Amino acid sequence: MSEAQAIRYDPIAVSNESTVVSEYVPDKQNASSYQSEAQLETEFIRLLESQAYEYLRITSEADLIANLRRQLETLNNVTFSEGEWEQFFSSQLASSNEGIAEKTRRIQEDHIQLLRRDDGSTKNIALLDKSNIHNNRVQVINQYEVAEGNGGATRTNRYDVTVLVNGLPMVHIELKRRGVDLREAFNQINRYQRDSFWAGSGLFEYVQLFVISNGTLTKYYSNTIRKQRLEESKKGSAKSKTSNSFEFTSWWADAHNKPIQDLTAFAKTFFAKHSLLNVLTKYCVLTTEGMLLVMRPYQIVATERILQRIAISTNYKTLGTIDAGGYVWHTTGSGKTLTSFKTAQLATRIPSVDKVLFVVDRKDLDFQTMREYDRFEKGAANSNQSTAELKKQLENPSARIVVTTIQKLSKFVDRHESHAVYNDHTVIIFDECHRSQFGDMHQAITRAFKRYNLFGFTGTPIFASNASTGGKPQLKTTEQAFGDKLHTYTIVDAITDKNVLPFRIDYVNTVKMTPGLTEQQVSAIDAERALLDSERIRQIVAYIREHFDQKTKRSEHYTTAGKRMQGFNSLFATASIDAAKAYYMEFKSQQESVPASERLKVGIIYSYAANEELVDGLLDEEEFETDGLSMDARSFLDACISDYNEMFEVSYDSASEGFQNYYKDLTRRLRERDLDLVIVVNMFLTGFDATTLNTLWVDKNLRSHGLIQAYSRTNRILNSVKTYGNIVSFRDLEQATNDAIALFGNKDAKGVVLLKPYQDYFSEYLERLNELKTQFPPGEHIVGEQAEREFVELWGAITRLRNILTSFDDFQHQDVLEDRQEQDYRARYLDIYNERRKLLDAERATINDDLVFEIELIKQVEINVDYILMLVQQHRDRFGDGSDTEIKESIARSIDASPSLRNKKDLIEAFIESVNTAEEVDQQWAEFISKRREEELEHIIAAENLRPQATKAFVMAALRDGAVATSGTAITGILPPVSRFSPDGGHGETKQRVIERLSAFVARFFGLG
């Protein structure tokens, strides 16, 4: 039991060696003669030896085991006795009851095994040194033979080249001579697994990675594909198309995504010792289902660049600034969730990092991300259902990775002006960092946290060319919000590498126009209403039914996750809830006479979204809230869920928790191909992955990042049957598609909206202002529709310019627009806007779609109650309590110019009439509002027969939060008793009416003391 003397390599200085080479420039090829497979193998081994691999001539299992013993003794600085080695080898390394799954788990998760010594003591034996990879020894063997019958082998096999790490076979390389199909090497490995890898002690089942090459082309993949291919062959489905086939092999590449395919180049990069050992010890993830995922080069580059940025910002003390962060642009479908998980996991191992926050922007993505994170490592991350739960996790040092929504994190910041976590070193990672995260919530979070790194992952960044016209001028693009672009992997890269499928797009014309009439002119006659024509809907549903089997390949069979499948399934993206309803009913109608077994299984899902229409290319977010839906939309959804319940013998509804469970069940059935088609508005068009989905039917205007996000639901790799993502568009989206692919395929797209010099903006501002005053003098009425349109466009341009100019210090003293004039013009603008909205709802045909209202900008210069009270105080200081029409008119103009004060106008004017010199204005205001609030609430309670005490408590909570809680039991607890004999007890209609009245009440009194 003596301890072996071994040389230990403790680092003196550690460099951040990149796993993926920054740029690979291949050597000039001089060889022109024929190269046999043996010559290819000899040259490959020579290259490995030149990189400090030790070459061994091992031809028997006894030699392999003896070498393994020596390597483990050296690594662990120990000498085994014969008894210790026999016991350790047979029970800890080569148990006859273990296979690929157990041995893979040992390498990935349990690489330190317990040795029981002869004297009864114990010692830890590491199979790998994962903390210092350079302590691991790499060796290479070739032509290792397993004879038929040897250890149970069913056939004689000789393996080309195997890399041993600390004596264990970890990487196997199968070579074919140049000119031979690469798939032959892939199939050869499958034969080895079937015939002999398991033979004898089964040490070759420790192989984690496979490399296949014909000299010209070289790829790598994990042992999972081999294992599952074997299981499928045992079930008799080896000849069928499966999800564990050649399609899941990967190219290696440099950091610029240039594939490294030649075996010589592959040997110098992938097989560089530090690269190979990093891949084996850091960049593999064993899922809870036993799937070994090996990361692709672009995923590794992104992870390491984030980790390097964290280290640099810590050393250079730039935490809490944009220089400490950055963003990763990896196209949709390229595995961003795996990259972000590995990044979060490795970031927690950095000593200075206290917490990693992974922030998503929707509740459904919160659920999906946690599902994926739990799949990668059960319990690694912590999710939360409320802000209170989030607070506990932020305060818990053992909760290292926390997944939450931006809404919950923003609410936590609002409620806690100061908190200890703000001073912790926090790494904040935003998933899908679209524009919804560029506004007030983004700023509130970055103001609260002091020592943070802020990173964003996105498949569709916001660039200068697709940035919005509104918003904060310094926070328009992804780069401006998050910092430098750390790595790029575009849709072009992904399709080239075959990591996602290409799109096949059919444009189906459904509207024939009168000669001379353009599509732009059609939009002026309420395009959406025209496109909802019942005959058009009937024809589209008939078209989908006729072409469904062809598009979803229902004649093809394949196996995935052990389940035999026939073809794929699809989503149908519609323009609105009304459209979704119409299409669902039409499917139901057309399939009524079809035998049940031949009907398409159609599902539907939608919920409340503030805007169903696309804004700046962004698909609006549908939350799990259904209470905001109209009575008609909610009732229809309930009826559809009833159909679903009947179809699958389940029980869900549209109530808050029931709807979330419906969403989860629908998600699962869509992934498992139990549903043929799901009709959606915006849900599932971003962030949803289902490999069995191959077709998107589109009757919806899409563009920019919204278009790419929606299309990308169809192009996940599954097997050799699924060759592309089908898009069938019933609208003319060709130009929008070309523009989006051009933008998101260009890795050099401009990432910053550059501000021009101040004088350029100011000159244009003066010019537009002069034009405004000439055409529309202050105080003069604007007559005619054309004049109103011109005024709206001109004032919108001026507002945009003012918004930009306010970011320059010079403008504060040079603005030539008087306050009163600005108020008058804004009030006029809002008045026209409101009138136009009424016209739009009543008669869409009179409104042209090119009229753009800059309401987003108006809200930035909103006048609040404090400003009004200041005016009242100034009025009283100057004139006492005498009547002064000028100040009252000024206050009236201020109210008219503010969207949020218009519903409070009568309150403010009544208060002004009642104010006196006896008390302070603030005190009088508080007393006045308290009285009016109580009076108006009592009126609502009496009119709706509500429970008084419960209602008052409910409203106080709503006034505190700024919104009425439309879901949960609190709202139901204030409603009056209802008859048990009416269909729904009259409950639904009463609830909706009460919600509307209380929402208006809260909007009216919120923030008024």
GROMACS .gro file of N, CA and C in nm, residues 264-313:
model
  150
  264THR      N    1  -0.660   1.688  -4.109
  264THR     CA    2  -0.537   1.751  -4.059
  264THR      C    3  -0.571   1.874  -3.975
  265ALA      N    4  -0.658   1.960  -4.030
  265ALA     CA    5  -0.698   2.082  -3.958
  265ALA      C    6  -0.776   2.046  -3.831
  266PHE      N    7  -0.861   1.945  -3.839
  266PHE     CA    8  -0.939   1.900  -3.724
  266PHE      C    9  -0.847   1.850  -3.613
  267ALA      N   10  -0.744   1.774  -3.651
  267ALA     CA   11  -0.650   1.721  -3.552
  267ALA      C   12  -0.575   1.832  -3.481
  268LYS      N   13  -0.543   1.940  -3.552
  268LYS     CA   14  -0.467   2.050  -3.492
  268LYS      C   15  -0.553   2.141  -3.404
  269THR      N   16  -0.684   2.135  -3.420
  269THR     CA   17  -0.773   2.225  -3.344
  269THR      C   18  -0.857   2.151  -3.242
  270PHE      N   19  -0.947   2.066  -3.287
  270PHE     CA   20  -1.032   1.991  -3.195
  270PHE      C   21  -0.949   1.904  -3.101
  271PHE      N   22  -0.842   1.840  -3.156
  271PHE     CA   23  -0.760   1.748  -3.076
  271PHE      C   24  -0.642   1.816  -3.008
  272ALA      N   25  -0.635   1.951  -3.015
  272ALA     CA   26  -0.539   2.019  -2.927
  272ALA      C   27  -0.576   1.978  -2.785
  273LYS      N   28  -0.476   1.943  -2.702
  273LYS     CA   29  -0.506   1.879  -2.572
  273LYS      C   30  -0.603   1.961  -2.488
  274HIS      N   31  -0.577   2.093  -2.478
  274HIS     CA   32  -0.665   2.173  -2.393
  274HIS      C   33  -0.806   2.181  -2.449
  275SER      N   34  -0.819   2.179  -2.583
  275SER     CA   35  -0.952   2.186  -2.644
  275SER      C   36  -1.029   2.058  -2.617
  276LEU      N   37  -0.967   1.944  -2.644
  276LEU     CA   38  -1.036   1.817  -2.623
  276LEU      C   39  -1.074   1.797  -2.477
  277LEU      N   40  -0.981   1.827  -2.386
  277LEU     CA   41  -1.011   1.808  -2.244
  277LEU      C   42  -1.117   1.906  -2.195
  278ASN      N   43  -1.119   2.028  -2.247
  278ASN     CA   44  -1.227   2.122  -2.212
  278ASN      C   45  -1.362   2.070  -2.258
  279VAL      N   46  -1.367   2.018  -2.380
  279VAL     CA   47  -1.494   1.966  -2.432
  279VAL      C   48  -1.542   1.851  -2.344
  280LEU      N   49  -1.451   1.761  -2.307
  280LEU     CA   50  -1.489   1.645  -2.227
  280LEU      C   51  -1.530   1.682  -2.084
  281THR      N   52  -1.462   1.780  -2.025
  281THR     CA   53  -1.486   1.808  -1.882
  281THR      C   54  -1.578   1.925  -1.856
  282LYS      N   55  -1.595   2.016  -1.953
  282LYS     CA   56  -1.677   2.136  -1.931
  282LYS      C   57  -1.797   2.146  -2.022
  283TYR      N   58  -1.782   2.104  -2.146
  283TYR     CA   59  -1.881   2.139  -2.248
  283TYR      C   60  -1.966   2.023  -2.296
  284CYS      N   61  -1.986   1.927  -2.205
  284CYS     CA   62  -2.086   1.823  -2.227
  284CYS      C   63  -2.191   1.837  -2.119
  285VAL      N   64  -2.316   1.808  -2.151
  285VAL     CA   65  -2.425   1.813  -2.054
  285VAL      C   66  -2.502   1.682  -2.064
  286LEU      N   67  -2.511   1.612  -1.952
  286LEU     CA   68  -2.589   1.488  -1.946
  286LEU      C   69  -2.727   1.522  -1.894
  287THR      N   70  -2.829   1.504  -1.976
  287THR     CA   71  -2.965   1.542  -1.936
  287THR      C   72  -3.023   1.438  -1.840
  288THR      N   73  -3.134   1.475  -1.779
  288THR     CA   74  -3.200   1.383  -1.685
  288THR      C   75  -3.254   1.260  -1.755
  289GLU      N   76  -3.272   1.266  -1.890
  289GLU     CA   77  -3.316   1.147  -1.964
  289GLU      C   78  -3.199   1.059  -2.006
  290GLY      N   79  -3.076   1.098  -1.965
  290GLY     CA   80  -2.959   1.020  -2.002
  290GLY      C   81  -2.902   1.053  -2.138
  291MET      N   82  -2.943   1.167  -2.195
  291MET     CA   83  -2.890   1.212  -2.324
  291MET      C   84  -2.763   1.292  -2.300
  292LEU      N   85  -2.653   1.255  -2.365
  292LEU     CA   86  -2.530   1.333  -2.355
  292LEU      C   87  -2.528   1.434  -2.469
  293LEU      N   88  -2.531   1.562  -2.433
  293LEU     CA   89  -2.526   1.669  -2.532
  293LEU      C   90  -2.386   1.726  -2.532
  294VAL      N   91  -2.323   1.729  -2.648
  294VAL     CA   92  -2.191   1.792  -2.658
  294VAL      C   93  -2.211   1.925  -2.730
  295MET      N   94  -2.156   2.029  -2.673
  295MET     CA   95  -2.180   2.163  -2.727
  295MET      C   96  -2.107   2.182  -2.860
  296ARG      N   97  -2.165   2.267  -2.941
  296ARG     CA   98  -2.106   2.300  -3.070
  296ARG      C   99  -2.009   2.416  -3.054
  297PRO      N  100  -1.919   2.435  -3.150
  297PRO     CA  101  -1.813   2.536  -3.131
  297PRO      C  102  -1.865   2.676  -3.104
  298TYR      N  103  -1.971   2.719  -3.174
  298TYR     CA  104  -2.021   2.854  -3.153
  298TYR      C  105  -2.080   2.870  -3.013
  299GLN      N  106  -2.136   2.761  -2.957
  299GLN     CA  107  -2.188   2.767  -2.820
  299GLN      C  108  -2.074   2.781  -2.719
  300ILE      N  109  -1.966   2.710  -2.746
  300ILE     CA  110  -1.850   2.716  -2.657
  300ILE      C  111  -1.786   2.855  -2.662
  301VAL      N  112  -1.773   2.912  -2.783
  301VAL     CA  113  -1.714   3.045  -2.797
  301VAL      C  114  -1.795   3.147  -2.718
  302ALA      N  115  -1.927   3.144  -2.733
  302ALA     CA  116  -2.014   3.240  -2.663
  302ALA      C  117  -1.998   3.226  -2.512
  303THR      N  118  -1.998   3.103  -2.464
  303THR     CA  119  -1.983   3.079  -2.321
  303THR      C  120  -1.851   3.135  -2.269
  304GLU      N  121  -1.743   3.105  -2.340
  304GLU     CA  122  -1.611   3.148  -2.292
  304GLU      C  123  -1.594   3.299  -2.301
  305ARG      N  124  -1.654   3.361  -2.400
  305ARG     CA  125  -1.641   3.507  -2.410
  305ARG      C  126  -1.718   3.577  -2.298
  306ILE      N  127  -1.830   3.521  -2.258
  306ILE     CA  128  -1.902   3.577  -2.144
  306ILE      C  129  -1.819   3.559  -2.016
  307LEU      N  130  -1.763   3.439  -1.996
  307LEU     CA  131  -1.682   3.414  -1.878
  307LEU      C  132  -1.559   3.504  -1.875
  308GLN      N  133  -1.499   3.526  -1.991
  308GLN     CA  134  -1.383   3.616  -1.999
  308GLN      C  135  -1.423   3.759  -1.966
  309ARG      N  136  -1.541   3.801  -2.013
  309ARG     CA  137  -1.588   3.937  -1.986
  309ARG      C  138  -1.613   3.955  -1.835
  310ILE      N  139  -1.665   3.851  -1.770
  310ILE     CA  140  -1.686   3.859  -1.625
  310ILE      C  141  -1.552   3.876  -1.553
  311ALA      N  142  -1.452   3.796  -1.595
  311ALA     CA  143  -1.320   3.803  -1.531
  311ALA      C  144  -1.255   3.939  -1.553
  312ILE      N  145  -1.262   3.989  -1.676
  312ILE     CA  146  -1.199   4.118  -1.708
  312ILE      C  147  -1.266   4.232  -1.633
  313SER      N  148  -1.399   4.230  -1.630
  313SER     CA  149  -1.472   4.340  -1.563
  313SER      C  150  -1.446   4.338  -1.412
   0.00000   0.00000   0.00000
